[in-house]
C-alpha positions as a Markdown table, in Angstrom:
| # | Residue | x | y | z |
|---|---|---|---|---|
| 1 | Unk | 185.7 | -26.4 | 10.7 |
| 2 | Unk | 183.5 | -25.8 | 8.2 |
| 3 | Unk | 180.4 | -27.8 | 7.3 |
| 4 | Unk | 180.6 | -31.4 | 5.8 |
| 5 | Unk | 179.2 | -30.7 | 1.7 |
| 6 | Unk | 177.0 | -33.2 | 0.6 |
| 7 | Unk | 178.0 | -35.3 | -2.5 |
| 8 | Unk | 176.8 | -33.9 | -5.8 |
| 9 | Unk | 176.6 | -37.1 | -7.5 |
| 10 | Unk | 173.5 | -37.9 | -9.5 |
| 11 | Unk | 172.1 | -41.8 | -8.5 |
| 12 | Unk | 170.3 | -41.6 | -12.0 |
| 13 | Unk | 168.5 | -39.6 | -14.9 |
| 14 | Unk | 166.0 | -37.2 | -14.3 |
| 15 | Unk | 162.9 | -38.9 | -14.1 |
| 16 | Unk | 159.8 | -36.7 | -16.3 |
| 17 | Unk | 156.2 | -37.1 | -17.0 |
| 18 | Unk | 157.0 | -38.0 | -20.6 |
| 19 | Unk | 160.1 | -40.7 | -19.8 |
| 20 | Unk | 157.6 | -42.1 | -17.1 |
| 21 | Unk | 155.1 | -42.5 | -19.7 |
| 22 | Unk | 157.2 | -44.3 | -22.5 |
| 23 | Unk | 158.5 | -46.8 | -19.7 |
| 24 | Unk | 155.1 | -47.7 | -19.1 |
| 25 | Unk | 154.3 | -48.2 | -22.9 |
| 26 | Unk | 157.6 | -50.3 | -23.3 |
| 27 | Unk | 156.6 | -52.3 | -19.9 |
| 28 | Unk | 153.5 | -53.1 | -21.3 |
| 29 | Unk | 154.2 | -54.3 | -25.2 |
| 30 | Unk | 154.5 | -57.9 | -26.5 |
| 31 | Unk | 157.6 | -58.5 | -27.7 |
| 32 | Unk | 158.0 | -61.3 | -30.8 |
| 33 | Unk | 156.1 | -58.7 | -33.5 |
| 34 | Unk | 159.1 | -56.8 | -34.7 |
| 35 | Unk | 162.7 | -58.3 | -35.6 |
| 36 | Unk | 166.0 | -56.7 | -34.6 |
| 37 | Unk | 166.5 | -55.8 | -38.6 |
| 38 | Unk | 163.5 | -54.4 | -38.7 |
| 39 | Unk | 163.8 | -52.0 | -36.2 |
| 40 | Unk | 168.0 | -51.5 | -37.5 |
| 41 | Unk | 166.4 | -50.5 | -41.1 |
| 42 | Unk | 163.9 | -48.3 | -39.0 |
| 43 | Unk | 166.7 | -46.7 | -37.2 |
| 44 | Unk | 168.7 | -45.7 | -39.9 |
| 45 | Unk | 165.7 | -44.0 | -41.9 |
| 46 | Unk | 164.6 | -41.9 | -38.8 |
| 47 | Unk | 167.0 | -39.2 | -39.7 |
| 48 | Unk | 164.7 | -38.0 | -42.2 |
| 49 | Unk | 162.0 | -37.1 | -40.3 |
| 50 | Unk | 164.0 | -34.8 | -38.0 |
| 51 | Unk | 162.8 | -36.7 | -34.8 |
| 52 | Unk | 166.6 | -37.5 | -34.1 |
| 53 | Unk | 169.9 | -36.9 | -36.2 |
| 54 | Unk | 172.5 | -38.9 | -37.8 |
| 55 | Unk | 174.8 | -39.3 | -35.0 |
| 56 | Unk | 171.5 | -40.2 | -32.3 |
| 57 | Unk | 170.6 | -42.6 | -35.4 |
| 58 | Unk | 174.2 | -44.1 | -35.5 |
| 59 | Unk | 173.9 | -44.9 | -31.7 |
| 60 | Unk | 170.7 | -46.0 | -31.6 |
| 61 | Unk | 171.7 | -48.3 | -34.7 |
| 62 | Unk | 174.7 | -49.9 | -32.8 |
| 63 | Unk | 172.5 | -50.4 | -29.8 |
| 64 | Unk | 170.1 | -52.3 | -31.6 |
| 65 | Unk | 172.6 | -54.4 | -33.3 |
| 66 | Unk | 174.0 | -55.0 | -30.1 |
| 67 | Unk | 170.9 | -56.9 | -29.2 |
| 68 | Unk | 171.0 | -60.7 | -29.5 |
| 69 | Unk | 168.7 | -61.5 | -32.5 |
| 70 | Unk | 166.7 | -64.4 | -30.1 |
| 71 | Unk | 165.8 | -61.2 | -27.4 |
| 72 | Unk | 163.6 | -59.9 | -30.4 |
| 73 | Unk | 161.4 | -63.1 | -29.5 |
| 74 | Unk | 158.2 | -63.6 | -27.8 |
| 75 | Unk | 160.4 | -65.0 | -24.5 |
| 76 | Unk | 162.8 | -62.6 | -25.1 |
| 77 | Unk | 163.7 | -59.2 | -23.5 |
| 78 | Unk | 165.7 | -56.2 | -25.8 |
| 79 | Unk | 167.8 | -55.2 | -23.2 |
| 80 | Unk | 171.2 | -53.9 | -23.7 |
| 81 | Unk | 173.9 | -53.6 | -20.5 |
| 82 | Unk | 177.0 | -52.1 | -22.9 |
| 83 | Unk | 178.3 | -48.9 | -20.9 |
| 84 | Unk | 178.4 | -45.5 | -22.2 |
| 85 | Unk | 182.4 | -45.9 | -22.7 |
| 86 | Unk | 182.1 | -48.8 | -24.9 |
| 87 | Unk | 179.2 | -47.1 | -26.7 |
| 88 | Unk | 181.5 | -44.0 | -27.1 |
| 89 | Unk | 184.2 | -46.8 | -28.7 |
| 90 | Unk | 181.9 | -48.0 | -31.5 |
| 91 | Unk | 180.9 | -44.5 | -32.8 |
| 92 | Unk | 184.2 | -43.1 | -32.0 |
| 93 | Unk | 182.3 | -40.3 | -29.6 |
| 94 | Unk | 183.5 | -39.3 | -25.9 |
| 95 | Unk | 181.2 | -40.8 | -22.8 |
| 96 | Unk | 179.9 | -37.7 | -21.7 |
| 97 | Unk | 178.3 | -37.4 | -25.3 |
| 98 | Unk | 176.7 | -40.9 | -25.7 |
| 99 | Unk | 175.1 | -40.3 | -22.2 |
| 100 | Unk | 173.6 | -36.5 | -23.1 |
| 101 | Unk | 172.6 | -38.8 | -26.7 |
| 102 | Unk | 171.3 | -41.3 | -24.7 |
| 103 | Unk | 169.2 | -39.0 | -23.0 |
| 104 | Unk | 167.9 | -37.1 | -26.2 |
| 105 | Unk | 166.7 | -40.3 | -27.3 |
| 106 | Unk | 165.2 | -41.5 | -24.2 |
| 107 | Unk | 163.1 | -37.7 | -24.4 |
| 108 | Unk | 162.6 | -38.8 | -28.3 |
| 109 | Unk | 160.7 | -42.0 | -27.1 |
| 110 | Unk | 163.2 | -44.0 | -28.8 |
| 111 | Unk | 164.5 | -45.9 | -25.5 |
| 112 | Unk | 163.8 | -46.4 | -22.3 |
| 113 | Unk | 166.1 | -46.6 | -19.5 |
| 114 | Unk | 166.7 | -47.5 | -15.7 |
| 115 | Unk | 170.0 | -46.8 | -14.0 |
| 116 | Unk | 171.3 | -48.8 | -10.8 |
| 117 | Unk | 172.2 | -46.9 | -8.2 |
| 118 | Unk | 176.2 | -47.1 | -8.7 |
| 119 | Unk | 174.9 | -45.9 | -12.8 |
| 120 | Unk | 176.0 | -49.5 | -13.8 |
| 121 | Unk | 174.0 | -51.8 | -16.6 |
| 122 | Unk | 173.2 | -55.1 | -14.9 |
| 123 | Unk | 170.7 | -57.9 | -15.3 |
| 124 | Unk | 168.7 | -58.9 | -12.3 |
| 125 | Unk | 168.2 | -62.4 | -12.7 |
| 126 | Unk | 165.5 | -64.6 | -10.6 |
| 127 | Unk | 166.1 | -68.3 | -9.0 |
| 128 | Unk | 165.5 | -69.6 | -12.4 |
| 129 | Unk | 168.0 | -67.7 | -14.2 |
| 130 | Unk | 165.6 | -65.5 | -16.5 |
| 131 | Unk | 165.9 | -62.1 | -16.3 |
| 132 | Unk | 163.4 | -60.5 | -13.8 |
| 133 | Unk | 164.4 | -57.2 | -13.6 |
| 134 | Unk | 167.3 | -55.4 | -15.7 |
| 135 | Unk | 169.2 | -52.0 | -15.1 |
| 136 | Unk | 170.3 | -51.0 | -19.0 |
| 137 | Unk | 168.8 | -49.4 | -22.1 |
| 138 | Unk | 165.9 | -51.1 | -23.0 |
| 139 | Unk | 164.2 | -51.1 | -26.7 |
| 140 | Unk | 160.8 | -52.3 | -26.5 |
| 141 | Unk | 159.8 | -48.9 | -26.7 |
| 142 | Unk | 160.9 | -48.7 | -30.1 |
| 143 | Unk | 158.5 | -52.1 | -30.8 |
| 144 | Unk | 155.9 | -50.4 | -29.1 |
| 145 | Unk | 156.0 | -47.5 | -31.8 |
| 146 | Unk | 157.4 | -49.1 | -34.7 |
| 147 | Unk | 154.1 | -48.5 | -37.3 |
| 148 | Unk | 154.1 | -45.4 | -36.0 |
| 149 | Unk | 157.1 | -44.3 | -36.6 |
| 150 | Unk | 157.5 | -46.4 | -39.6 |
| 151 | Unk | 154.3 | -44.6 | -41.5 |
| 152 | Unk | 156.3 | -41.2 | -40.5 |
| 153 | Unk | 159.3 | -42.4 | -42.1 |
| 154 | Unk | 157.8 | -43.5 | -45.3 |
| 155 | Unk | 155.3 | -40.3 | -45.3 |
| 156 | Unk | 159.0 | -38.0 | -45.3 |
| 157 | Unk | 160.2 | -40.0 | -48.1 |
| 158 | Unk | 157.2 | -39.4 | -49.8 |
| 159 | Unk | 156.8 | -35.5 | -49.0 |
| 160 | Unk | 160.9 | -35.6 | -49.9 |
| 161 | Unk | 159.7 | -37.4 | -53.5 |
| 162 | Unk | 157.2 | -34.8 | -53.8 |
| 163 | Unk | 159.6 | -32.0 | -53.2 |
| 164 | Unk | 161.7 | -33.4 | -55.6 |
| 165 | Unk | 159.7 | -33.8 | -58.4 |
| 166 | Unk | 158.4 | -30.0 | -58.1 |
| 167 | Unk | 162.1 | -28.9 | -57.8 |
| 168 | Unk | 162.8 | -30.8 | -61.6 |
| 169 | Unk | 160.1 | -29.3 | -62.7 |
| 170 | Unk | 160.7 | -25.5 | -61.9 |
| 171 | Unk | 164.3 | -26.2 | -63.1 |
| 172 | Unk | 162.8 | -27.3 | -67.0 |
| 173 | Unk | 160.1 | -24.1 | -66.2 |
| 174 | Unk | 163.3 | -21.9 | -65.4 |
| 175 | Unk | 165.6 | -23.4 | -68.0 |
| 176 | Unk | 162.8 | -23.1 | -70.4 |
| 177 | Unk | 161.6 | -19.1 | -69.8 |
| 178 | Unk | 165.4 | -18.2 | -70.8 |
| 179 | Unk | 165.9 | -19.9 | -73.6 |
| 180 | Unk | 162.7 | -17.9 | -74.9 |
| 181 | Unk | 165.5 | -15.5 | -75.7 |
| 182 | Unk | 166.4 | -17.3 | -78.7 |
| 183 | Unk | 162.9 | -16.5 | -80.2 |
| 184 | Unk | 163.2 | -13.2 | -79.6 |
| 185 | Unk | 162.2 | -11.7 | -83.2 |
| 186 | Unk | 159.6 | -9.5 | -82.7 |
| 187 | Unk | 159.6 | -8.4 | -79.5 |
| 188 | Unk | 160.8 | -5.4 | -78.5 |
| 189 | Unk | 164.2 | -4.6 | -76.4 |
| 190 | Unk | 161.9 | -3.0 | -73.1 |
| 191 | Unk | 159.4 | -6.0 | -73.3 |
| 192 | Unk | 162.3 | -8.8 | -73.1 |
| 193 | Unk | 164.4 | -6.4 | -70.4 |
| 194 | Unk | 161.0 | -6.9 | -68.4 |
| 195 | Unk | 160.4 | -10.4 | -69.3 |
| 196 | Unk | 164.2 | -10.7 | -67.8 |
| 197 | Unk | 163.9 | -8.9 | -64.6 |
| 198 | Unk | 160.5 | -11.1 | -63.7 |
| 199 | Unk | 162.2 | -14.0 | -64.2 |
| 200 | Unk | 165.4 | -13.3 | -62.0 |
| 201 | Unk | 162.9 | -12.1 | -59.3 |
| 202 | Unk | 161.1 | -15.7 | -59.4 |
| 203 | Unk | 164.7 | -17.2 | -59.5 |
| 204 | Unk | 165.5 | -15.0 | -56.1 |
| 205 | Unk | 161.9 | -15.5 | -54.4 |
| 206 | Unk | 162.2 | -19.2 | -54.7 |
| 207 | Unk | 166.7 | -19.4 | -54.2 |
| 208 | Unk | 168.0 | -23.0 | -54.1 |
| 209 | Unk | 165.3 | -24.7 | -55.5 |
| 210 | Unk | 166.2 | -28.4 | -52.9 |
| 211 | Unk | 165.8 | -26.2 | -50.0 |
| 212 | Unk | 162.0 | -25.0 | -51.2 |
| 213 | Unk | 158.6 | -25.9 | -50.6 |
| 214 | Unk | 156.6 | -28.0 | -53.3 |
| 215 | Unk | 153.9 | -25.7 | -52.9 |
| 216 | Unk | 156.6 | -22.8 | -53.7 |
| 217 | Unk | 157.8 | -24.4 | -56.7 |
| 218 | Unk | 154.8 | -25.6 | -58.0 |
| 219 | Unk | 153.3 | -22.1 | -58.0 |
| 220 | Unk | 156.5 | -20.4 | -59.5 |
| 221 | Unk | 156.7 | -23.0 | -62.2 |
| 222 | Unk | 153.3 | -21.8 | -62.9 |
| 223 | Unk | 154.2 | -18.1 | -62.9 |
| 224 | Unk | 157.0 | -19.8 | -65.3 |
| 225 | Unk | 154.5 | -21.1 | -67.4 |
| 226 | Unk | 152.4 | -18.8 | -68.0 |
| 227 | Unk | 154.9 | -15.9 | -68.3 |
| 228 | Unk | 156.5 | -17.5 | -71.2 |
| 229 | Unk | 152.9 | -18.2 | -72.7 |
| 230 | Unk | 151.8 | -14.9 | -72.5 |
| 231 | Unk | 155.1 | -13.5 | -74.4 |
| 232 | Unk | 155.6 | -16.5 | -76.6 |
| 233 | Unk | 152.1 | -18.1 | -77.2 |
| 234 | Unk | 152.3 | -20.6 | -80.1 |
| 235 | Unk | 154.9 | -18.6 | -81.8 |
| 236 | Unk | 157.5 | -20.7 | -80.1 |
| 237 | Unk | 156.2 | -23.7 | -81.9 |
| 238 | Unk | 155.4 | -22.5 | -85.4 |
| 239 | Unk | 159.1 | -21.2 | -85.2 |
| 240 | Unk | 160.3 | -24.3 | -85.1 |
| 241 | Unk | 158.0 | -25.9 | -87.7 |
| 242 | Unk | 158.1 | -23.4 | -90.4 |
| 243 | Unk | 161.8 | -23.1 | -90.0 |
| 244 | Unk | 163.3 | -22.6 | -93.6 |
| 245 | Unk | 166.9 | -24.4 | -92.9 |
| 246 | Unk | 165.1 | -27.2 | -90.4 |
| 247 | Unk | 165.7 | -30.5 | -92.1 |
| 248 | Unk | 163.3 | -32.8 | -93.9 |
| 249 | Unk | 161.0 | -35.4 | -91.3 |
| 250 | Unk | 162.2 | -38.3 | -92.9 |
| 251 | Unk | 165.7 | -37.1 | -94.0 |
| 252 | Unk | 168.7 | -39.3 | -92.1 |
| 253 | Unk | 172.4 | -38.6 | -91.9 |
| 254 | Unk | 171.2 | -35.1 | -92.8 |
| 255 | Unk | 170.5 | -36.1 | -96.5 |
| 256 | Unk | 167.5 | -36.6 | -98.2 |
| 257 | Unk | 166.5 | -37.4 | -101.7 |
| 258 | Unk | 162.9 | -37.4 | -102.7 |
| 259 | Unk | 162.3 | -40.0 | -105.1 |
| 260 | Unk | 158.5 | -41.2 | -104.4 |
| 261 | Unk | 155.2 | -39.5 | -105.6 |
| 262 | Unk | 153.9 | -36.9 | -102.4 |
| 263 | Unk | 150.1 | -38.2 | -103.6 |
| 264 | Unk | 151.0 | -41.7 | -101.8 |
| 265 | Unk | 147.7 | -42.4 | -101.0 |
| 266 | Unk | 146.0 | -41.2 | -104.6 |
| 267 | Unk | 144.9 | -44.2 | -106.8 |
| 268 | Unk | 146.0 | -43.0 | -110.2 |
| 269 | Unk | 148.0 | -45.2 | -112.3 |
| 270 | Unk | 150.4 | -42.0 | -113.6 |
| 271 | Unk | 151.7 | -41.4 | -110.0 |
| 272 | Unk | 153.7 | -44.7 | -109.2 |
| 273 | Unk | 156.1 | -45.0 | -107.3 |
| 274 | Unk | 158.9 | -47.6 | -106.6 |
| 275 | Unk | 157.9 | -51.0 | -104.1 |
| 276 | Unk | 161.4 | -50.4 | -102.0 |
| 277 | Unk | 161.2 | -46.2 | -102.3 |
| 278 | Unk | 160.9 | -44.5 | -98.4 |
| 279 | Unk | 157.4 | -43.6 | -97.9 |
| 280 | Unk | 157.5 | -39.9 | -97.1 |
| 281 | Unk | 154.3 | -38.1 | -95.5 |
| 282 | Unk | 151.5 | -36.4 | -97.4 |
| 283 | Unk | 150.1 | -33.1 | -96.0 |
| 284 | Unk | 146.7 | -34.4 | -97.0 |
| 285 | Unk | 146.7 | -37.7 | -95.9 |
| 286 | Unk | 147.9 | -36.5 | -92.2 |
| 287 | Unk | 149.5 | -39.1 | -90.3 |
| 288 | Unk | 146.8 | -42.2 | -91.5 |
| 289 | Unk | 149.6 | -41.6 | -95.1 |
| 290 | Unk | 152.4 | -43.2 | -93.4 |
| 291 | Unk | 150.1 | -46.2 | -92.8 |
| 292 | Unk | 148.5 | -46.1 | -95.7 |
| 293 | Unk | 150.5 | -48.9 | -97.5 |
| 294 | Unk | 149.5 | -52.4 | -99.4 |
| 295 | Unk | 151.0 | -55.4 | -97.8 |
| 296 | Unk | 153.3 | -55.9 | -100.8 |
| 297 | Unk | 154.5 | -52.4 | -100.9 |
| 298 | Unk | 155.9 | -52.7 | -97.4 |
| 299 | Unk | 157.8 | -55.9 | -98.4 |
| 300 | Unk | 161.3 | -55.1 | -99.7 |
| 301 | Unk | 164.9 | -55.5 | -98.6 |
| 302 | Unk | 167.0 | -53.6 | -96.7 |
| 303 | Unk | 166.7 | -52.4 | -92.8 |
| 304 | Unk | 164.6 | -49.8 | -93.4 |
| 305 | Unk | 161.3 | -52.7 | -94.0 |
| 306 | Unk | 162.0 | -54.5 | -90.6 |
| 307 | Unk | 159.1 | -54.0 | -88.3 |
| 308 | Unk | 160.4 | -52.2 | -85.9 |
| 309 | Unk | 161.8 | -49.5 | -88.6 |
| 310 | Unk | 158.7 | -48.8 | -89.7 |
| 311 | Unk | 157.1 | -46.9 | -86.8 |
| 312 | Unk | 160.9 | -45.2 | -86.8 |
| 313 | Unk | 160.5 | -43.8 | -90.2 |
| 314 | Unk | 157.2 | -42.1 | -89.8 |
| 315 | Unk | 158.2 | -40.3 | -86.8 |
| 316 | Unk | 159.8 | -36.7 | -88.1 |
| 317 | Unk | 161.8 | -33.9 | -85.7 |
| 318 | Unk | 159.0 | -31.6 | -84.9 |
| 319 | Unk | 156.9 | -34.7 | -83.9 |
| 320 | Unk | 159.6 | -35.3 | -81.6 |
| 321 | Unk | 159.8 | -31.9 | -80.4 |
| 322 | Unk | 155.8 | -31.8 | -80.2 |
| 323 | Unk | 156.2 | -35.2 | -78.0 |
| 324 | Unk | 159.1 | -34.5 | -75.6 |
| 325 | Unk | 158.9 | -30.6 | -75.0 |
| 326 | Unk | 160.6 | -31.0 | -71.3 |
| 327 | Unk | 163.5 | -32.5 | -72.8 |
| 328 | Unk | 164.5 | -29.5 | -75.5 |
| 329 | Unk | 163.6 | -27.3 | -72.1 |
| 330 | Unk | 166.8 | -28.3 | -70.8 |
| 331 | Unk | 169.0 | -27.3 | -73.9 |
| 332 | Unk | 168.9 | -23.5 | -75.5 |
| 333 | Unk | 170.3 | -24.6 | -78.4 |
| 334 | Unk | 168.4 | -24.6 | -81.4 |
| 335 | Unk | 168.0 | -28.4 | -83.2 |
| 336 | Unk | 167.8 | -28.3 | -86.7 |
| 337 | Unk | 168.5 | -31.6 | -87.4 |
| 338 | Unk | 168.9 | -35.4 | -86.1 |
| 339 | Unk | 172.4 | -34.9 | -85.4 |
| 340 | Unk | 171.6 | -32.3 | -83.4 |
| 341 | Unk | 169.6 | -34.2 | -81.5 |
| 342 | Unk | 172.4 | -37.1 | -80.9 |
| 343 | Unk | 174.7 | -35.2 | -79.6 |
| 344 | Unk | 172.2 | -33.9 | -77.0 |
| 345 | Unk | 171.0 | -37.3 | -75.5 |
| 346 | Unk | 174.1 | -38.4 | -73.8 |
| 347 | Unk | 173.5 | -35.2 | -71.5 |
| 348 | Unk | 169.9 | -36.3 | -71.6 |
| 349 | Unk | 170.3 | -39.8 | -70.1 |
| 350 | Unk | 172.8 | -38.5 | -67.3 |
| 351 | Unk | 170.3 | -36.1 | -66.4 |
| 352 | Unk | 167.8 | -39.3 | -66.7 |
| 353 | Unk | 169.9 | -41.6 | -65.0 |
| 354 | Unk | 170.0 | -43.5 | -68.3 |
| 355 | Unk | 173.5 | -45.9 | -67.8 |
| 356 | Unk | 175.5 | -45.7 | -70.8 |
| 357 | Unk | 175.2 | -49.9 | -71.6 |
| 358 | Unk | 171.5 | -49.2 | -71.9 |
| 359 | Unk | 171.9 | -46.1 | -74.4 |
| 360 | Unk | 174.5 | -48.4 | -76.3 |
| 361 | Unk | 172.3 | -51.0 | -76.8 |
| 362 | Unk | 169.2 | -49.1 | -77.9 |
| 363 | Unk | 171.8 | -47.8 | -80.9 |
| 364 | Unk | 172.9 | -51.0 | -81.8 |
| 365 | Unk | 169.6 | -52.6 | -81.9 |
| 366 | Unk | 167.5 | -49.8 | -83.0 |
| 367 | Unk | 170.0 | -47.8 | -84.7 |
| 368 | Unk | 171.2 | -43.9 | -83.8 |
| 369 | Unk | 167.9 | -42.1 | -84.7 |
| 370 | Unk | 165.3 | -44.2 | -83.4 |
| 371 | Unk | 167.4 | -44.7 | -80.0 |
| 372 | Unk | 167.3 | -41.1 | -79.9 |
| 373 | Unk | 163.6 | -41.0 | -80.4 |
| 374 | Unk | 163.1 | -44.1 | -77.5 |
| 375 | Unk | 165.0 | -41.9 | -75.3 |
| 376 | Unk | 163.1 | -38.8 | -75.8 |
| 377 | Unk | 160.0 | -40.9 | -74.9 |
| 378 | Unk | 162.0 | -42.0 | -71.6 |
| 379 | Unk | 162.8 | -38.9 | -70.3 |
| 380 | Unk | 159.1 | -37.0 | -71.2 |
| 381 | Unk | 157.8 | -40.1 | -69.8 |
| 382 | Unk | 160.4 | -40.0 | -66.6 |
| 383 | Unk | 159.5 | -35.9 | -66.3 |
| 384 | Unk | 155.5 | -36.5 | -66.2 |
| 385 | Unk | 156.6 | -39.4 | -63.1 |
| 386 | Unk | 155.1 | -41.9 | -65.4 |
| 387 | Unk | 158.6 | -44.2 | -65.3 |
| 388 | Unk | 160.0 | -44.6 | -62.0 |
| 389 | Unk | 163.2 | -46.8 | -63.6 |
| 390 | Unk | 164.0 | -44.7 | -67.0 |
| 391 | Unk | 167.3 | -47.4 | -67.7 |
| 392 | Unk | 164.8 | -50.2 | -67.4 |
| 393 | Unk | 162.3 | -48.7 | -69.2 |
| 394 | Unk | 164.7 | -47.8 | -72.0 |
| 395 | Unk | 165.6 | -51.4 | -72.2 |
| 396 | Unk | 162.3 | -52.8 | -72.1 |
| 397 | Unk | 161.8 | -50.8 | -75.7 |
| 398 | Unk | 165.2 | -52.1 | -76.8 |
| 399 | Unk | 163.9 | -55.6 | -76.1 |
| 400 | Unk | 160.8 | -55.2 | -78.0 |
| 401 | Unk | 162.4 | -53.5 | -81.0 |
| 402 | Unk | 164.4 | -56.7 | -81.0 |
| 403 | Unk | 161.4 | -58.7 | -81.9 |
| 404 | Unk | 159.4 | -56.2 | -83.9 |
| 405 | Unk | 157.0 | -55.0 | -81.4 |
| 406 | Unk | 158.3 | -51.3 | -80.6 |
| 407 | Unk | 156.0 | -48.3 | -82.6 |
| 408 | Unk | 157.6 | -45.6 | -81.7 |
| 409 | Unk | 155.2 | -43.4 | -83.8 |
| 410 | Unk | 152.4 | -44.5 | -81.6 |
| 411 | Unk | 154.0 | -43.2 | -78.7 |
| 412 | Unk | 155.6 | -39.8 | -79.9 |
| 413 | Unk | 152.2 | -38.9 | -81.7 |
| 414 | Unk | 149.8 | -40.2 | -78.5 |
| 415 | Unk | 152.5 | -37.7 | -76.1 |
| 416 | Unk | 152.5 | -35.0 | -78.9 |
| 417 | Unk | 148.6 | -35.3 | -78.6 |
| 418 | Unk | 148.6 | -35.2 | -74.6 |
| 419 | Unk | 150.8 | -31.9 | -74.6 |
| 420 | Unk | 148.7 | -30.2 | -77.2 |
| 421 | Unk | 145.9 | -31.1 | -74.7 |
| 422 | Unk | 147.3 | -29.7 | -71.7 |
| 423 | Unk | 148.9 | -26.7 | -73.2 |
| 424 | Unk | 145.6 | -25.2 | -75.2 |
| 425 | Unk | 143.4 | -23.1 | -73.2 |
């Protein structure tokens, strides 16, 4: 006869330096500092910093919530005795893979555990019933390292925010360099076939811009930048302003009739104007003309002399434009008038995350061309990271236009201002 085999089944898990170590930690902490839902909300946001994955976070998840909520005390003990097979039930995953999970998560420093000699989950219980000793998967561990891991977890989110940001941003720089092409008057057919090519080869460098670095955006939305600034300079802007067939500042519906006196702010008794006339802009007053009224002037009946109106009616297209350059980055189209601009900002607040109620109400409040103008604000303000909530901010100005405190002049000549800044040399 042949000699006797010897059995080949394991009486535990491997034991390593590392495991030995995180059972000492977990041995070792006070229990009572962390609750069971903190450390449930821990475990689902662990994901993100590629320490474990979503099916390792699902388990871990239902082990925790297996946990009585009182074992998270200071007399308590996080143990849990649930076998693999049950385990395997809840997140619908064979044995054999909850135990090699159970062991990635034990080498993860996530859990801890000590198998019985017949691999069974027990509780070893002393002459006064409390639990001495315990054979099962045991969490203190993951007290143990709970601000740790927590300030990883909120640093990914961060970096993740970060990444983000830079990834809207290259997409306005890439959206923005093509639609240069519709200022293309003057330039020659080999300089734009270049300008072309170097932008495709920044759009192939970078690829799918959610998959790249922040530092690799942020430095091709600079190449962006300045690409377009070096075959566009201020051209792009005059364009716009000097345009022949671009509708009046002040005009609304597309119509405008100019019945008042452009020396507003002249005191001459043979230039008067009527009390209830629009008050149109003066190229040598500058923008202190649209202010420049008397009290009893700015009296008069009609919408168009309620408080919040009046910091609507001074605000005119290109001071839009000048105020809110990311959002015309998004659109090639050419706007030559306020209607133009409505039918773009439904787009703009999905991009925004603008809801539809809040858009709805800033119209009926404000009315369709200062809503348009609010939003504007909204999303330059949302695309400079200055508005975390762009719906709430939008209805935050709706509120105020409500009681006469909204000037949205102040805000689209202080952003015009800020951009002039930051683009001049």
């Amino acid at each position: 006869m042949g000699e006797t085999l010897a059995p080949t089944r394991r009486t535990g898990r491997k034991m390593t330096k590392e495991r030995a170590e995180f059972r000492r930690l977990a041995q070792s902490t006070d229990v009572g500092t962390v609750t069971r839902g903190q450390l449930a909300i821990l475990a689902q946001g662990l994901p993100c910093t590629g320490l474990i994955s979503a099916t390792e976070s699902h388990l871990l998840t239902t082990i925790i919530n297996t946990a009585r909520a009182e074992a998270f005390d200071r007399a308590g003990r996080p143990i849990v005795f649930k076998s693999n097979r049950q385990l395997a039930f809840e997140i619908n995953r064979s044995p054999g893979r909850v135990s090699r999970i159970l062991s990635r998560l034990f080498d993860a420093g996530m859990i801890t555990m000590q198998d019985s000699a017949n691999l069974k989950r027990y509780p070893i219980r002393d002459g006064e019933g409390d639990i001495a000793d315990a054979c099962g998967i045991d969490l203190r561990i993951l007290i143990a390292r709970y601000d740790e891991l927590d300030a990883h977890v909120k640093q990914s989110r961060q970096e993740r925010r970060v990444c983000d940001a830079a990834a809207r941003r290259y997409r306005a720089a890439l959206r923005g360099a093509r639609s240069a092409f519709c200022f293309e008057q003057g330039f020659s057919s080999d300089k734009l076939t270049r300008f072309a090519r170097r932008i495709d080869r920044i759009s192939g460098f970078v690829g799918v811009a959610a998959r790249a670095s922040a530092d690799l955006l942020r430095r091709a939305t600079a190449v962006l930048d300045r690409l377009v600034a070096n075959l566009l300079g201020a051209d792009r802007l005059r364009c716009i302003e000097t345009d022949d067939d671009m509708t009046l500042a002040d005009a609304a519906n597309d119509m405008h009739s100019q019945i008042t006196t452009p020396h507003s702010i002249e005191s001459c008794k043979t230039k008067m104007r009527s009390a209830s006339a629009e008050h149109i802009r003066s190229d040598l007053a500058g923008f202190a003309s649209n202010w420049a009224l008397e009290k009893s002037l700015r009296r008069g009946c009609g919408d168009s002399n309620r408080p919040p109106a009046t910091g609507q009616a001074l605000v005119g297209l290109n001071d839009v434009y000048r105020a809110a350059p990311s959002l015309f980055a998004y659109f090639t189209s050419p706007l030559r008038s306020w209607s133009d601009l409505a039918r773009l900002i439904p787009q703009a607040c999905r991009i925004a995350g603008v809801s539809e109620d809040a858009r709805l109400r800033a119209v009926e409040t404000m009315g369709q061309q200062a809503a348009d103008v609010a939003i504007a604000i909204t999303f330059e303000k949302y695309h400079r990271q200055e508005v975390s909530s762009p719906g709430g901010y939008l209805r935050a100005m709706t509120k105020r236009s409500a009681t006469g405190e909204l000037y949205l002049s102040r805000s689209v000549f202080g952003l015009a201002a800020r951009n002039s800044m930051e683009t001049s040399p």
